[in-house]
Tab-separated table of C-alpha atoms and ligand atoms in Angstrom:
chain	number	residue	atom	x	y	z
A	597	UNK	CA	0.000	0.000	0.000
A	598	UNK	CA	1.448	3.392	-0.924
A	599	UNK	CA	1.968	5.883	1.897
A	600	UNK	CA	0.555	9.355	1.436
A	601	UNK	CA	3.188	12.067	1.280
A	602	UNK	CA	2.868	14.522	4.138
A	603	UNK	CA	4.386	17.967	4.657
A	604	UNK	CA	6.345	16.724	7.632
A	605	UNK	CA	7.639	13.576	6.021
A	606	UNK	CA	10.020	14.213	3.128
A	607	UNK	CA	10.031	10.580	1.888
A	608	UNK	CA	8.263	10.518	-1.472
A	609	UNK	CA	6.284	7.424	-2.401
A	610	UNK	CA	4.541	6.770	-5.670
A	611	UNK	CA	1.263	5.018	-6.304
A	612	UNK	CA	1.814	1.498	-7.622
A	613	UNK	CA	0.388	0.759	-11.087
A	614	UNK	CA	-3.024	-0.947	-11.111
A	615	UNK	CA	-3.224	-4.706	-11.572
A	616	UNK	CA	-4.853	-5.997	-14.759
A	617	UNK	CA	-8.658	-6.262	-14.569
A	618	UNK	CA	-9.899	-8.853	-11.983
A	619	UNK	CA	-11.907	-10.388	-14.846
A	620	UNK	CA	-8.611	-11.823	-16.064
A	621	UNK	CA	-8.393	-13.943	-12.917
A	622	UNK	CA	-11.962	-15.214	-13.196
A	623	UNK	CA	-12.412	-18.941	-13.862
A	624	UNK	CA	-14.543	-18.466	-16.982
A	625	UNK	CA	-12.145	-16.059	-18.582
A	626	UNK	CA	-10.018	-17.441	-21.377
A	627	UNK	CA	-6.619	-15.960	-20.682
A	628	UNK	CA	-5.785	-14.475	-24.028
A	629	UNK	CA	-2.996	-11.932	-24.128
A	630	UNK	CA	-4.064	-8.659	-25.742
A	631	UNK	CA	-1.038	-6.949	-27.243
A	632	UNK	CA	-0.738	-3.441	-28.665
A	633	UNK	CA	1.914	-2.759	-31.302
A	634	UNK	CA	2.373	0.911	-32.165
A	635	UNK	CA	4.032	1.420	-35.535
A	636	UNK	CA	2.980	-2.137	-36.388
A	637	UNK	CA	2.612	-1.326	-40.089
A	638	UNK	CA	6.348	-0.612	-40.353
A	639	UNK	CA	9.270	-2.893	-41.060
A	640	UNK	CA	10.085	-4.201	-37.581
A	641	UNK	CA	6.492	-3.846	-36.355
A	642	UNK	CA	4.915	-5.941	-39.109
A	643	UNK	CA	7.434	-8.748	-38.581
A	644	UNK	CA	6.782	-8.604	-34.854
A	645	UNK	CA	3.035	-8.856	-35.564
A	646	UNK	CA	3.650	-11.965	-37.727
A	647	UNK	CA	5.474	-13.551	-34.810
A	648	UNK	CA	2.901	-12.569	-32.197
A	649	UNK	CA	0.004	-13.811	-34.342
A	650	UNK	CA	1.593	-17.282	-34.513
A	651	UNK	CA	0.503	-17.765	-30.903
A	652	UNK	CA	-3.220	-18.508	-30.887
A	653	UNK	CA	-3.556	-17.068	-27.394
A	654	UNK	CA	-2.546	-13.614	-28.610
A	655	UNK	CA	-4.871	-10.882	-29.800
A	656	UNK	CA	-2.949	-8.140	-31.571
A	657	UNK	CA	-3.972	-4.507	-31.959
A	658	UNK	CA	-1.873	-2.355	-34.295
A	659	UNK	CA	-2.018	1.420	-34.224
A	660	UNK	CA	-0.237	3.320	-36.947
A	661	UNK	CA	-0.627	6.626	-38.793
A	662	UNK	CA	1.006	5.172	-41.946
A	663	UNK	CA	3.629	7.930	-42.082
A	664	UNK	CA	6.266	5.441	-43.232
A	665	UNK	CA	4.427	2.143	-42.841
A	666	UNK	CA	1.780	0.523	-44.995
A	667	UNK	CA	-1.339	-1.615	-44.602
A	668	UNK	CA	0.216	-3.856	-47.234
A	669	UNK	CA	2.690	-5.105	-44.618
A	670	UNK	CA	-0.229	-6.441	-42.606
A	671	UNK	CA	-2.555	-7.591	-45.374
A	672	UNK	CA	-2.410	-11.240	-44.385
A	673	UNK	CA	-3.874	-10.395	-40.969
A	674	UNK	CA	-6.582	-7.903	-41.974
A	675	UNK	CA	-9.956	-9.543	-41.233
A	676	UNK	CA	-8.439	-12.111	-38.861
A	677	UNK	CA	-10.572	-12.431	-35.693
A	678	UNK	CA	-7.561	-12.002	-33.403
A	679	UNK	CA	-6.277	-8.930	-35.234
A	680	UNK	CA	-7.313	-5.277	-35.220
A	681	UNK	CA	-5.823	-2.356	-37.149
A	682	UNK	CA	-6.434	1.230	-36.045
A	683	UNK	CA	-5.341	4.376	-37.884
A	684	UNK	CA	-4.161	6.532	-35.009
A	685	UNK	CA	-1.438	9.038	-34.235
A	686	UNK	CA	0.291	8.168	-30.945
A	687	UNK	CA	0.608	11.858	-30.080
A	688	UNK	CA	-3.138	11.675	-29.357
A	689	UNK	CA	-4.541	9.843	-26.335
A	690	UNK	CA	-5.447	6.200	-26.852
A	691	UNK	CA	-7.690	4.198	-24.536
A	692	UNK	CA	-7.470	0.435	-25.019
A	693	UNK	CA	-7.378	-2.455	-22.550
A	694	UNK	CA	-4.186	-4.352	-23.226
A	695	UNK	CA	-1.733	-6.575	-21.344
A	696	UNK	CA	1.410	-5.677	-23.267
A	697	UNK	CA	2.576	-2.753	-25.391
A	698	UNK	CA	5.372	-2.751	-27.954
A	699	UNK	CA	5.999	0.912	-28.760
A	700	UNK	CA	7.642	1.258	-32.190
A	701	UNK	CA	5.797	4.222	-33.712
A	702	UNK	CA	8.441	6.648	-34.941
A	703	UNK	CA	10.057	7.344	-38.296
A	704	UNK	CA	13.428	5.566	-38.228
A	705	UNK	CA	15.074	6.707	-41.445
A	706	UNK	CA	16.812	10.141	-41.561
A	707	UNK	CA	14.835	11.167	-44.659
A	708	UNK	CA	11.608	10.755	-42.722
A	709	UNK	CA	12.551	11.920	-39.231
A	710	UNK	CA	14.201	15.072	-40.634
A	711	UNK	CA	11.157	15.818	-42.836
A	712	UNK	CA	9.313	17.448	-39.928
A	713	UNK	CA	11.659	17.581	-36.912
A	714	UNK	CA	9.076	19.128	-34.574
A	715	UNK	CA	6.615	16.357	-35.371
A	716	UNK	CA	9.379	13.779	-34.792
A	717	UNK	CA	10.026	15.282	-31.343
A	718	UNK	CA	6.290	15.185	-30.577
A	719	UNK	CA	6.037	11.551	-31.687
A	720	UNK	CA	9.051	10.581	-29.595
A	721	UNK	CA	8.137	12.510	-26.466
A	722	UNK	CA	4.329	12.917	-26.385
A	723	UNK	CA	3.729	9.588	-28.147
A	724	UNK	CA	5.931	7.735	-25.676
A	725	UNK	CA	4.473	9.535	-22.653
A	726	UNK	CA	0.991	8.601	-23.894
A	727	UNK	CA	2.014	4.956	-24.164
A	728	UNK	CA	3.674	4.969	-20.724
A	729	UNK	CA	0.499	6.555	-19.314
A	730	UNK	CA	-1.651	3.899	-20.966
A	731	UNK	CA	0.606	1.132	-19.623
A	732	UNK	CA	0.337	2.562	-16.133
A	733	UNK	CA	-3.460	2.963	-16.320
A	734	UNK	CA	-4.170	-0.571	-17.475
A	735	UNK	CA	-1.240	-2.298	-15.753
A	736	UNK	CA	0.362	-3.398	-19.032
A	737	UNK	CA	4.028	-4.231	-19.555
A	738	UNK	CA	5.659	-1.956	-22.109
A	739	UNK	CA	8.682	-2.312	-24.365
A	740	UNK	CA	10.077	0.892	-25.840
A	741	UNK	CA	12.308	0.312	-28.839
A	742	UNK	CA	15.177	2.756	-29.005
A	743	UNK	CA	17.961	3.267	-31.521
A	744	UNK	CA	21.751	3.244	-31.757
A	745	UNK	CA	21.335	6.913	-32.792
A	746	UNK	CA	21.222	7.720	-29.065
A	747	UNK	CA	25.028	7.412	-29.189
A	748	UNK	CA	25.243	10.043	-31.958
A	749	UNK	CA	28.655	9.786	-33.580
A	750	UNK	CA	30.224	7.445	-31.002
A	751	UNK	CA	33.901	7.636	-30.110
A	752	UNK	CA	33.840	4.183	-28.548
A	753	UNK	CA	33.123	0.906	-30.371
A	754	UNK	CA	31.225	-1.155	-29.531
A	755	UNK	CA	29.160	1.026	-27.173
A	756	UNK	CA	28.228	-0.451	-23.830
A	757	UNK	CA	25.328	0.549	-21.573
A	758	UNK	CA	27.511	2.965	-19.588
A	759	UNK	CA	28.650	4.989	-22.612
A	760	UNK	CA	27.052	8.457	-22.769
A	761	UNK	CA	27.543	8.860	-26.497
A	762	UNK	CA	28.622	11.785	-28.622
A	763	UNK	CA	25.431	13.507	-29.701
A	764	UNK	CA	25.255	16.912	-31.347
A	765	UNK	CA	22.272	18.566	-29.608
A	766	UNK	CA	21.861	21.201	-32.338
A	767	UNK	CA	22.514	18.942	-35.326
A	768	UNK	CA	19.897	18.000	-37.942
A	769	UNK	CA	19.544	14.537	-36.397
A	770	UNK	CA	18.904	15.848	-32.888
A	771	UNK	CA	15.101	15.631	-33.240
A	772	UNK	CA	15.555	11.845	-33.358
A	773	UNK	CA	18.629	11.001	-31.325
A	774	UNK	CA	18.261	13.592	-28.533
A	775	UNK	CA	14.612	12.714	-27.909
A	776	UNK	CA	15.266	8.979	-28.069
A	777	UNK	CA	18.092	9.496	-25.579
A	778	UNK	CA	15.820	11.463	-23.260
A	779	UNK	CA	13.334	8.596	-23.274
A	780	UNK	CA	15.970	6.042	-22.277
A	781	UNK	CA	15.817	7.554	-18.751
B	1430	LIG	O1	4.167	9.503	-35.969
B	1430	LIG	C1	4.315	8.354	-36.400
B	1430	LIG	C2	5.453	7.981	-37.162
B	1430	LIG	C3	5.573	6.695	-37.624
B	1430	LIG	N1	4.595	5.786	-37.371
B	1430	LIG	C4	4.691	4.415	-37.877
B	1430	LIG	O2	5.773	3.768	-37.227
B	1430	LIG	C5	6.276	2.756	-38.094
B	1430	LIG	C6	7.798	2.837	-38.137
B	1430	LIG	O3	8.257	1.811	-38.972
B	1430	LIG	P1	9.505	1.979	-39.955
B	1430	LIG	O4	9.415	0.879	-40.949
B	1430	LIG	O5	9.582	3.393	-40.449
B	1430	LIG	O6	10.731	1.803	-38.962
B	1430	LIG	P2	11.343	0.476	-38.369
B	1430	LIG	O7	10.328	-0.595	-38.213
B	1430	LIG	O8	12.593	0.134	-39.121
B	1430	LIG	O9	11.812	0.984	-36.927
B	1430	LIG	C7	10.909	1.141	-35.827
B	1430	LIG	O10	11.173	0.241	-34.798
B	1430	LIG	C8	12.428	0.390	-34.152
B	1430	LIG	C9	12.610	1.791	-33.593
B	1430	LIG	O11	13.897	1.942	-33.084
B	1430	LIG	C10	12.348	2.813	-34.666
B	1430	LIG	O12	12.441	4.123	-34.124
B	1430	LIG	C11	10.973	2.532	-35.214
B	1430	LIG	O13	10.531	3.457	-36.085
B	1430	LIG	C12	5.611	2.974	-39.470
B	1430	LIG	O14	4.617	2.014	-39.700
B	1430	LIG	C13	5.019	4.358	-39.358
B	1430	LIG	O15	3.903	4.578	-40.195
B	1430	LIG	C14	3.473	6.123	-36.615
B	1430	LIG	O16	2.587	5.309	-36.391
B	1430	LIG	N2	3.388	7.394	-36.133
């Protein structure tokens, strides 16, 4: 149980995330795993969806705004009873009941992420905060995919987890690598 913060007590405690719906523990409930894949119409996302759909216990929901992805990548699953495709921009709030979230929605190629740097920052920051908020609300596990771009132009090879990187904060790539780095926190 979380303690309430008081003025006299400086120890800060945070509210624990909610558990998944109690319905999931009910005897009659068939324990399917509902999985959200943002950016699921893209290269990595669509292959991940193929893999997740192989498991008959999985229901997969893809949200994508088709900025760089395509419905074509998912055509074999469209109409499948365990699959749902939603055109949605992750910078807007999304309310879905899911157990897991794979957050991949972001342009990955320099041509695309430099096309509208402000939008790329919004997708990285607001989109990811929205997904973290959703995960917290519904008690879902979340995987945020990052990028080696967080190391910028690295001076150390290979980079290990402790390396801070060599990122140019005012360079043309900063809308992608700086924001991705921020979200590694
Ligand atoms: O604002 C956006 C931008 C992009 N997207 C979608 O996100 C998907 C990104 O897929 P891409 O094929 O461009 O990129 P990839 O699958 O190679 O990489 C993806 O996964 C790994 C992460 O590190 C990358 O940042 C991510 O984009 C596309 O389907 C695109 O339409 C959104 O849904 N919203």
